Every structure is written in C-alpha cells, then in structure tokens.
Tab-separated table of C-alpha atoms in Angstrom:
chain	number	residue	atom	x	y	z
A	235	MET	CA	59.565	60.383	76.101
A	236	PRO	CA	57.418	58.397	78.546
A	237	SER	CA	55.258	55.435	77.606
A	238	LEU	CA	51.560	55.194	78.405
A	239	PHE	CA	52.612	52.465	80.820
A	240	ASP	CA	55.083	54.569	82.786
A	241	PRO	CA	53.957	55.881	86.198
A	242	ILE	CA	53.177	59.536	86.746
A	243	ARG	CA	52.768	61.599	89.896
A	244	LEU	CA	49.602	63.692	89.918
A	245	GLY	CA	50.084	65.733	93.059
A	246	ALA	CA	49.749	63.329	95.976
A	247	ILE	CA	48.509	60.527	93.709
A	248	GLU	CA	50.993	58.026	92.292
A	249	ALA	CA	49.368	56.761	89.099
A	250	PRO	CA	50.932	53.494	87.861
A	251	ASN	CA	50.220	54.326	84.221
A	252	ARG	CA	49.159	57.276	82.077
A	253	ILE	CA	45.905	55.757	80.827
A	254	LEU	CA	43.295	57.628	82.871
A	255	MET	CA	39.563	57.006	82.947
A	256	ALA	CA	37.681	60.136	81.924
A	257	PRO	CA	34.514	61.187	83.770
A	258	LEU	CA	31.450	59.486	82.277
A	259	THR	CA	27.846	60.194	83.294
A	260	ARG	CA	26.055	56.832	83.551
A	261	GLY	CA	22.792	57.457	85.449
A	262	ARG	CA	22.904	54.501	87.844
A	263	ALA	CA	22.179	56.336	91.107
A	264	THR	CA	18.706	56.792	92.652
A	265	ARG	CA	16.256	59.634	92.081
A	266	ALA	CA	17.570	61.056	95.361
A	267	HIS	CA	21.034	61.052	93.715
A	268	VAL	CA	22.330	58.336	96.043
A	269	PRO	CA	24.939	55.905	94.634
A	270	THR	CA	23.839	52.271	94.263
A	271	PRO	CA	25.741	49.003	94.873
A	272	ILE	CA	26.090	48.270	91.161
A	273	MET	CA	28.372	51.302	90.886
A	274	ALA	CA	30.949	49.592	93.108
A	275	GLU	CA	31.347	46.754	90.614
A	276	TYR	CA	31.551	49.171	87.678
A	277	TYR	CA	34.410	51.205	89.124
A	278	ALA	CA	36.239	48.153	90.518
A	279	GLN	CA	36.210	46.612	87.035
A	280	ARG	CA	38.079	49.665	85.724
A	281	ALA	CA	40.637	49.957	88.518
A	282	GLY	CA	43.475	49.277	86.077
A	283	ALA	CA	43.310	52.925	85.024
A	284	GLY	CA	46.209	55.045	86.233
A	285	LEU	CA	43.503	57.207	87.811
A	286	ILE	CA	39.711	57.004	87.667
A	287	ILE	CA	37.927	60.345	87.445
A	288	SER	CA	34.406	59.637	88.655
A	289	GLU	CA	31.254	60.470	86.795
A	290	ALA	CA	30.178	64.076	87.292
A	291	THR	CA	28.725	64.364	90.804
A	292	GLY	CA	26.500	67.191	91.981
A	293	ILE	CA	27.668	69.557	94.707
A	294	SER	CA	24.074	70.579	95.477
A	295	GLN	CA	20.539	70.038	94.245
A	296	GLU	CA	20.726	73.489	92.632
A	297	GLY	CA	23.639	72.265	90.547
A	298	LEU	CA	22.383	68.826	89.529
A	299	GLY	CA	19.906	68.365	86.706
A	300	TRP	CA	20.612	64.915	85.299
A	301	PRO	CA	18.317	61.948	85.975
A	302	TYR	CA	19.798	59.349	88.329
A	303	ALA	CA	23.160	61.131	88.591
A	304	PRO	CA	24.891	60.944	92.004
A	305	GLY	CA	25.482	63.770	94.435
A	306	LEU	CA	27.846	64.591	97.289
A	307	TRP	CA	25.900	67.024	99.442
A	308	SER	CA	24.100	64.709	101.898
A	309	ASP	CA	25.186	62.201	104.536
A	310	GLU	CA	23.174	59.495	102.754
A	311	GLN	CA	25.108	60.099	99.556
A	312	VAL	CA	28.450	60.027	101.383
A	313	GLU	CA	27.622	56.709	103.068
A	314	ALA	CA	26.564	55.201	99.736
A	315	TRP	CA	29.768	56.370	98.037
A	316	LYS	CA	31.955	54.693	100.668
A	317	PRO	CA	31.548	51.087	99.412
A	318	VAL	CA	31.974	52.278	95.812
A	319	VAL	CA	35.299	53.928	96.581
A	320	LYS	CA	36.344	51.015	98.797
A	321	ALA	CA	35.714	48.576	95.943
A	322	ALA	CA	37.838	50.621	93.532
A	323	HIS	CA	40.660	50.764	96.076
A	324	ALA	CA	40.385	47.037	96.869
A	325	ALA	CA	40.866	46.323	93.164
A	326	GLY	CA	44.072	48.380	93.207
A	327	GLY	CA	42.662	51.607	91.810
A	328	ARG	CA	42.876	55.297	92.581
A	329	ILE	CA	39.753	57.441	92.196
A	330	VAL	CA	38.872	61.133	92.463
A	331	ALA	CA	35.382	62.643	92.552
A	332	GLN	CA	34.410	65.083	89.827
A	333	LEU	CA	32.478	68.010	91.333
A	334	TRP	CA	29.651	69.316	89.157
A	335	HIS	CA	27.416	72.384	89.025
A	336	MET	CA	25.472	72.425	85.771
A	337	GLY	CA	24.260	76.030	85.929
A	338	ARG	CA	21.716	76.819	83.212
A	339	ILE	CA	21.703	73.162	82.087
A	340	VAL	CA	19.589	72.274	85.152
A	341	HIS	CA	15.913	72.095	84.197
A	342	PRO	CA	13.440	73.679	86.655
A	343	ASP	CA	11.878	70.215	87.141
A	344	PHE	CA	14.860	69.420	89.381
A	345	LEU	CA	14.520	72.692	91.300
A	346	GLY	CA	10.915	72.791	92.380
A	347	ASP	CA	10.218	74.979	89.340
A	348	GLU	CA	12.731	77.631	90.422
A	349	GLN	CA	14.980	79.183	87.780
A	350	PRO	CA	18.427	77.704	87.205
A	351	VAL	CA	21.413	79.999	87.760
A	352	SER	CA	24.133	81.046	85.347
A	353	ALA	CA	26.556	83.875	84.684
A	354	SER	CA	23.837	85.817	82.879
A	355	ALA	CA	20.178	85.613	81.910
A	356	THR	CA	20.586	83.147	79.038
A	357	THR	CA	18.949	79.961	77.791
A	358	ALA	CA	20.826	76.857	76.654
A	359	PRO	CA	19.982	75.473	73.223
A	360	ASP	CA	18.317	72.115	72.564
A	361	ALA	CA	16.579	70.217	75.370
A	362	ALA	CA	17.250	68.953	78.894
A	363	HIS	CA	17.143	65.343	80.055
A	364	THR	CA	14.432	65.015	82.732
A	365	TYR	CA	12.586	62.136	84.374
A	366	GLU	CA	9.693	62.865	82.008
A	367	GLY	CA	11.855	62.869	78.877
A	368	LYS	CA	13.451	65.778	77.055
A	369	LYS	CA	12.143	69.273	77.679
A	370	PRO	CA	13.253	72.707	76.426
A	371	TYR	CA	15.698	74.506	78.695
A	372	ALA	CA	14.435	77.450	80.732
A	373	GLU	CA	16.029	80.871	80.932
A	374	ALA	CA	18.552	81.081	83.753
A	375	ARG	CA	18.853	83.981	86.133
A	376	PRO	CA	22.233	85.587	86.821
A	377	LEU	CA	23.920	84.330	89.983
A	378	ARG	CA	23.913	87.271	92.379
A	379	LEU	CA	27.120	88.522	93.975
A	380	ASP	CA	25.748	87.789	97.437
A	381	GLU	CA	25.190	84.149	96.404
A	382	ILE	CA	28.795	83.442	95.451
A	383	PRO	CA	29.947	82.773	99.047
A	384	ARG	CA	27.167	80.189	99.318
A	385	LEU	CA	28.274	78.587	96.034
A	386	LEU	CA	31.857	78.376	97.279
A	387	ALA	CA	30.583	76.815	100.510
A	388	ASP	CA	28.731	74.191	98.460
A	389	TYR	CA	31.982	73.279	96.712
A	390	GLU	CA	33.792	73.090	100.050
A	391	ASN	CA	31.057	70.886	101.525
A	392	ALA	CA	31.145	68.509	98.555
A	393	THR	CA	34.932	68.328	98.798
A	394	ARG	CA	34.779	67.454	102.498
A	395	ASN	CA	32.174	64.819	101.701
A	396	ALA	CA	34.334	63.337	98.931
A	397	LEU	CA	37.204	62.937	101.378
A	398	LYS	CA	34.852	61.428	103.982
A	399	ALA	CA	33.741	58.911	101.348
A	400	GLY	CA	37.381	57.921	100.809
A	401	PHE	CA	38.107	59.508	97.442
A	402	ASP	CA	41.793	60.202	96.755
A	403	GLY	CA	40.980	63.746	95.703
A	404	VAL	CA	38.588	65.778	93.574
A	405	GLN	CA	38.358	67.283	90.122
A	406	ILE	CA	36.433	70.518	89.513
A	407	HIS	CA	34.226	70.281	86.419
A	408	ALA	CA	34.820	73.626	84.691
A	409	ALA	CA	34.133	72.370	81.156
A	410	ASN	CA	31.444	71.430	78.638
A	411	GLY	CA	29.186	74.446	79.026
A	412	TYR	CA	28.350	73.977	82.716
A	413	LEU	CA	28.306	76.722	85.354
A	414	ILE	CA	32.003	77.610	85.596
A	415	ASP	CA	32.355	77.392	81.807
A	416	GLN	CA	29.319	79.682	81.496
A	417	PHE	CA	31.260	82.255	83.535
A	418	LEU	CA	34.508	81.706	81.613
A	419	ARG	CA	33.318	82.326	78.071
A	420	ASP	CA	32.171	85.606	76.584
A	421	GLY	CA	29.436	83.865	74.579
A	422	SER	CA	27.481	83.256	77.794
A	423	ASN	CA	28.903	85.760	80.297
A	424	PHE	CA	27.502	89.264	79.772
A	425	ARG	CA	28.082	90.516	83.320
A	426	ASP	CA	29.398	94.020	84.036
A	427	ASP	CA	30.644	93.306	87.573
A	428	ALA	CA	33.854	91.741	88.918
A	429	TYR	CA	32.929	88.383	87.319
A	430	GLY	CA	32.346	89.619	83.768
A	431	GLY	CA	33.905	91.563	80.929
A	432	SER	CA	37.674	91.118	80.941
A	433	VAL	CA	39.420	87.755	80.867
A	434	GLU	CA	40.743	88.489	84.354
A	435	ASN	CA	37.193	88.924	85.616
A	436	ARG	CA	35.738	85.916	83.772
A	437	ILE	CA	38.289	83.506	85.272
A	438	ARG	CA	37.586	84.847	88.765
A	439	LEU	CA	34.924	82.274	89.669
A	440	LEU	CA	37.156	79.429	88.469
A	441	THR	CA	40.059	80.606	90.604
A	442	GLU	CA	37.860	81.225	93.657
A	443	VAL	CA	36.252	77.793	93.398
A	444	THR	CA	39.667	76.166	92.936
A	445	GLN	CA	41.110	77.976	95.943
A	446	ALA	CA	38.080	76.990	98.039
A	447	VAL	CA	38.285	73.328	97.027
A	448	ALA	CA	42.073	73.196	97.443
A	449	GLY	CA	41.678	74.778	100.861
A	450	VAL	CA	39.815	71.618	101.902
A	451	ALA	CA	41.467	68.877	99.849
A	452	GLY	CA	44.930	70.399	99.426
A	453	THR	CA	46.314	71.546	96.100
A	454	ASP	CA	47.976	68.140	95.663
A	455	ARG	CA	44.569	66.420	95.632
A	456	THR	CA	42.748	68.962	93.434
A	457	GLY	CA	42.381	68.762	89.659
A	458	VAL	CA	40.396	70.804	87.130
A	459	ARG	CA	38.760	69.962	83.810
A	460	LEU	CA	38.467	72.576	81.025
A	461	SER	CA	37.135	72.355	77.447
A	462	PRO	CA	38.991	75.061	75.534
A	463	ASN	CA	38.137	74.516	71.896
A	464	GLY	CA	34.815	75.107	70.171
A	465	ALA	CA	31.192	75.606	71.136
A	466	ILE	CA	29.514	73.143	73.483
A	467	GLN	CA	25.971	73.333	74.851
A	468	GLY	CA	25.729	76.831	73.398
A	469	VAL	CA	28.845	78.142	75.174
A	470	ASP	CA	31.812	79.516	73.200
A	471	ASP	CA	34.458	82.230	73.382
A	472	SER	CA	35.781	84.723	70.862
A	473	ASN	CA	39.421	84.358	71.973
A	474	PRO	CA	40.037	80.957	73.588
A	475	GLU	CA	43.832	81.294	73.456
A	476	ALA	CA	43.768	84.360	75.705
A	477	LEU	CA	41.009	83.051	77.968
A	478	PHE	CA	42.279	79.539	78.585
A	479	GLY	CA	45.908	80.603	78.648
A	480	ALA	CA	45.073	82.975	81.508
A	481	ALA	CA	42.966	80.325	83.251
A	482	ALA	CA	45.800	77.792	82.990
A	483	ALA	CA	48.331	80.274	84.340
A	484	ALA	CA	46.083	81.027	87.314
A	485	LEU	CA	45.607	77.323	88.037
A	486	GLY	CA	49.349	76.802	87.759
A	487	GLN	CA	49.939	79.540	90.332
A	488	ILE	CA	47.482	77.862	92.705
A	489	GLY	CA	49.495	74.665	92.198
A	490	ILE	CA	46.788	72.096	91.481
A	491	ALA	CA	47.749	68.451	90.953
A	492	PHE	CA	46.712	68.159	87.304
A	493	LEU	CA	44.711	69.814	84.560
A	494	GLU	CA	42.567	67.787	82.164
A	495	LEU	CA	41.360	69.144	78.816
A	496	ARG	CA	38.499	67.942	76.700
A	497	GLU	CA	39.518	69.338	73.332
A	498	PRO	CA	37.929	67.602	70.319
A	499	GLY	CA	39.799	67.479	67.046
A	500	PRO	CA	38.453	68.373	63.593
A	501	ASN	CA	36.568	65.056	63.419
A	502	GLY	CA	35.457	64.774	67.027
A	503	THR	CA	32.601	62.429	67.891
A	504	PHE	CA	30.993	64.934	70.260
A	505	GLY	CA	31.800	68.452	69.127
A	506	THR	CA	34.370	69.487	66.567
A	507	ALA	CA	37.156	72.019	66.713
A	508	ASN	CA	36.599	75.275	64.868
A	509	ARG	CA	40.042	76.639	65.756
A	510	PRO	CA	43.577	75.294	66.141
A	511	PRO	CA	44.230	73.428	69.413
A	512	VAL	CA	44.641	75.588	72.502
A	513	ALA	CA	46.352	72.787	74.448
A	514	PRO	CA	49.927	73.874	73.581
A	515	THR	CA	49.259	77.362	74.977
A	516	ILE	CA	47.645	75.852	78.059
A	517	LYS	CA	50.532	73.447	78.659
A	518	ARG	CA	53.088	76.260	78.581
A	519	ALA	CA	50.997	78.468	80.868
A	520	PHE	CA	50.059	75.749	83.363
A	521	GLY	CA	53.417	74.082	83.945
A	522	GLY	CA	52.018	71.013	85.722
A	523	PRO	CA	50.806	67.609	84.511
A	524	LEU	CA	48.467	68.026	81.536
A	525	VAL	CA	45.942	65.318	80.628
A	526	LEU	CA	44.276	65.354	77.199
A	527	ASN	CA	40.918	63.782	76.378
A	528	SER	CA	38.640	63.284	73.364
A	529	ASP	CA	38.617	60.605	70.682
A	530	TYR	CA	42.027	59.093	71.457
A	531	ASP	CA	43.016	55.522	70.779
A	532	GLY	CA	46.177	53.905	72.107
A	533	ARG	CA	48.391	54.925	69.181
A	534	ALA	CA	47.199	58.539	69.148
A	535	ALA	CA	47.641	58.754	72.913
A	536	GLN	CA	51.224	57.508	72.736
A	537	ALA	CA	51.888	59.941	69.900
A	538	ALA	CA	50.653	62.802	72.110
A	539	LEU	CA	53.094	61.758	74.818
A	540	ASP	CA	55.911	61.366	72.259
A	541	ALA	CA	55.242	64.878	70.949
A	542	GLY	CA	55.327	66.310	74.453
A	543	VAL	CA	51.833	67.807	74.161
A	544	ALA	CA	50.413	65.655	76.971
A	545	ASP	CA	51.664	63.943	80.113
A	546	ALA	CA	48.755	61.479	80.226
A	547	VAL	CA	45.562	60.763	78.277
A	548	ALA	CA	42.033	60.193	79.615
A	549	PHE	CA	39.821	57.718	77.762
A	550	GLY	CA	36.036	57.886	77.947
A	551	ARG	CA	33.765	55.689	75.834
A	552	THR	CA	36.555	53.165	75.228
A	553	PHE	CA	36.856	52.707	79.009
A	554	LEU	CA	33.070	52.467	79.269
A	555	ALA	CA	33.063	49.425	76.962
A	556	ASN	CA	36.460	47.960	77.891
A	557	PRO	CA	36.967	47.560	81.639
A	558	ASP	CA	40.476	46.180	80.944
A	559	LEU	CA	41.432	48.972	78.538
A	560	PRO	CA	45.098	49.297	79.639
A	561	ARG	CA	45.670	45.591	78.909
A	562	ARG	CA	43.966	45.875	75.526
A	563	ILE	CA	46.137	48.840	74.589
A	564	ALA	CA	49.273	47.022	75.750
A	565	GLU	CA	48.403	43.946	73.673
A	566	ASP	CA	46.972	45.920	70.738
A	567	ALA	CA	43.832	43.813	71.199
A	568	PRO	CA	40.432	44.498	69.610
A	569	LEU	CA	38.083	46.781	71.528
A	570	ASN	CA	34.463	46.225	72.506
A	571	LYS	CA	32.110	48.776	70.918
A	572	ASP	CA	30.074	50.840	73.340
A	573	VAL	CA	26.280	50.682	73.054
A	574	ALA	CA	24.764	54.152	73.086
A	575	LYS	CA	21.267	53.082	74.171
A	576	THR	CA	22.619	51.864	77.526
A	577	TRP	CA	24.877	54.848	78.307
A	578	TYR	CA	22.327	56.319	80.739
A	579	SER	CA	19.935	53.433	81.319
A	580	GLN	CA	19.286	51.849	84.688
A	581	GLY	CA	20.584	48.400	85.548
A	582	PRO	CA	23.568	46.222	84.615
A	583	GLU	CA	23.116	45.992	80.852
A	584	GLY	CA	25.764	48.045	79.078
A	585	TYR	CA	27.286	48.874	82.447
A	586	ILE	CA	28.985	45.940	84.151
A	587	ASP	CA	28.540	43.275	81.459
A	588	TYR	CA	31.158	44.326	78.896
A	589	PRO	CA	33.561	41.369	78.543
A	590	THR	CA	37.269	41.539	79.354
A	591	LEU	CA	39.898	39.803	77.222
A	592	SER	CA	39.981	37.011	79.783
A	593	ASP	CA	36.203	36.622	79.502
A	594	ALA	CA	36.479	36.405	75.720
A	595	LYS	CA	39.221	33.773	75.873
A	596	ALA	CA	37.270	31.696	78.367
A	597	ALA	CA	34.110	31.781	76.258
C-alpha cells in the first residue's frame, strides 16, 4: 500500500505526496470579495501539501454569502488572485480553486434584500454570518428551470477565471449543505420536476455543473467535493448509500480527476455520523482517486491508505495551524493548536503567524 509521502496523479496534476490541504474559509478578502496580498503568503507557506484546495470561492454574488470571502466572477478578483497563485507555485505548490454557490445559506443582506435560491422553498436552521453579525436565515425560493442555464454559465465563467488566474484546476463544492447539496438530498429537495424526486433526478444538477466545468477546465483538472454522511446545515438524506453511490458513478463516468469526501466519524469535531460510512460504496462506484477528509491525524490517514479506503487524505484545521504539516507528520512532531477566534478574523494573527518546526528550533 502507498505511503502518505508517495506521489499520486490527480488527473493532470502530479501531487508529490498524498497529504492534501482541505478547503478552509478564512475571511481575508475585501468586502468586494477581492483577494488580498496577505493571502499569497498564507498559501505559499502551505505549498508543501501534495495539492492545495483553495478556500471556498464564490462563482457569483448570488452564490456568496460569507463576509470577506473571495470570489471569481470579476476581472478585479481574477487579477488579485494571480499573485496569490503565483506565490503558491513559486514555493513549489499546486493549487486548485474551489467553486462555491451557497444557495439558501446566503443571507439577503448580500443580495440587496432579494431571496436566496435553493432546490425548494426552505429555510436553513441557525443563523447566517453577515457583516452586522449573525442573523436568522431567510426562506429561499426554488431555482426556476429557466435559471439553470444561467447558473451553469456562472460556473463556466468562474472556471475560466480560475484558469486565467493561474490555478491548476478547480474543485466543485457540492458538499456541506450548500446549493448542489441542497439539490442532492431529499431532506431539502422537494421538487417535482426533472431535478427532484428520484435519485437520478436529484443528481442531475451535480452532473450538469460538472460537465459544464469540465467542458472549460478539462476533466483532468476538475474535482468534486461531497459530504455523504449525516445532516449538515439542515440538509440530510434518507438513503445516502443509494444517493451518493449514484452520484459517484455519474462522476466516474464523466471522468473527473479526483473526488474528495468530507465524512465525519462518530466523534467528529464538526458534525457526527449517524450512519455507517458511505465512502466504501462511493470508492467502488467512482473508480478514480478518492480523497477522504475530516478529523484525520497522520496515523489515521496512513491507516486509511493501508486499508485501501482512500488514495489520499485532506487535512483542514491541522494545516491551518501547521504550515509545514507534511514535515511534522513525517517526523511525528508535535502540532500547533489552531485558535478558533482567528479562523475568520481579518489580518495576520492566526493566519500567517503559526510557527514552523524550523521557527520553533530557532527560537
């Protein structure tokens, strides 16, 4: 079985190791969703990852409802991403852009008080992050059939912009209760048209978005993220094995470069499993490189590779706090603890000031 430190081919991307950096929202862009120079240092520091998956990045203003999160729909955003990507490449890294439409998780404050869109007229639980603090979510309106071509065009535009900015590819965010996940699961999709009801219909938007994105980037530079196990942001499914098995098979037929799963275990930090893992079913159905994510440490990640349940593992909060994570795993060195209060704050604190092993030895 491979080691975490063996290379792996993810479509057109040659990753030098199997320790990937998971997408992590950090809130360091501007209010116009334009990347800032500090982001270049952050990603360059973490270029030792086999592949960096960028923070979730909005495909349109309609789809982005997180304060200070970056976008990829305007020329200004593309130009600001270029030095960020260049810095990651100069440090020896590979980086793909994660494409994000939040659906009903977008608060109307971000939309000029218009309703957010979703699969159906539903309201997310809890509260939204806004520039004025947390506010209750608003009811979403169902995305109309005549709007789907425009949505696909938004994904295509963001993909073209990612390539213009220099990214090595893109990942479609179809997980965590956001728009595509809202269409996938029967706990949030109550449609009676071609995008609702049967599993075949509920995976339709995912496959159409993937085909649209791959038509621009190429299948060998397109990845997808799914979250198959348990409720998240009020979204769940009554039969995840059937749903995500069919989704994985469809993605395998399209021939995407890799599939990443956020699937928490029974003691997950953010979300817990209420059913057995769906990953084995997904791996069989997909047939391509499978990346697992959620609460892994180095030993558990290697065990997943040894068991053949994963081809690589994506690390989130541990990469946030340990820019040299692959070295720390290789040396079985202690890890910095992430500081929750600076996850989404502005500025360098808790962003680019986590010490490396070399920093600690020099101190």
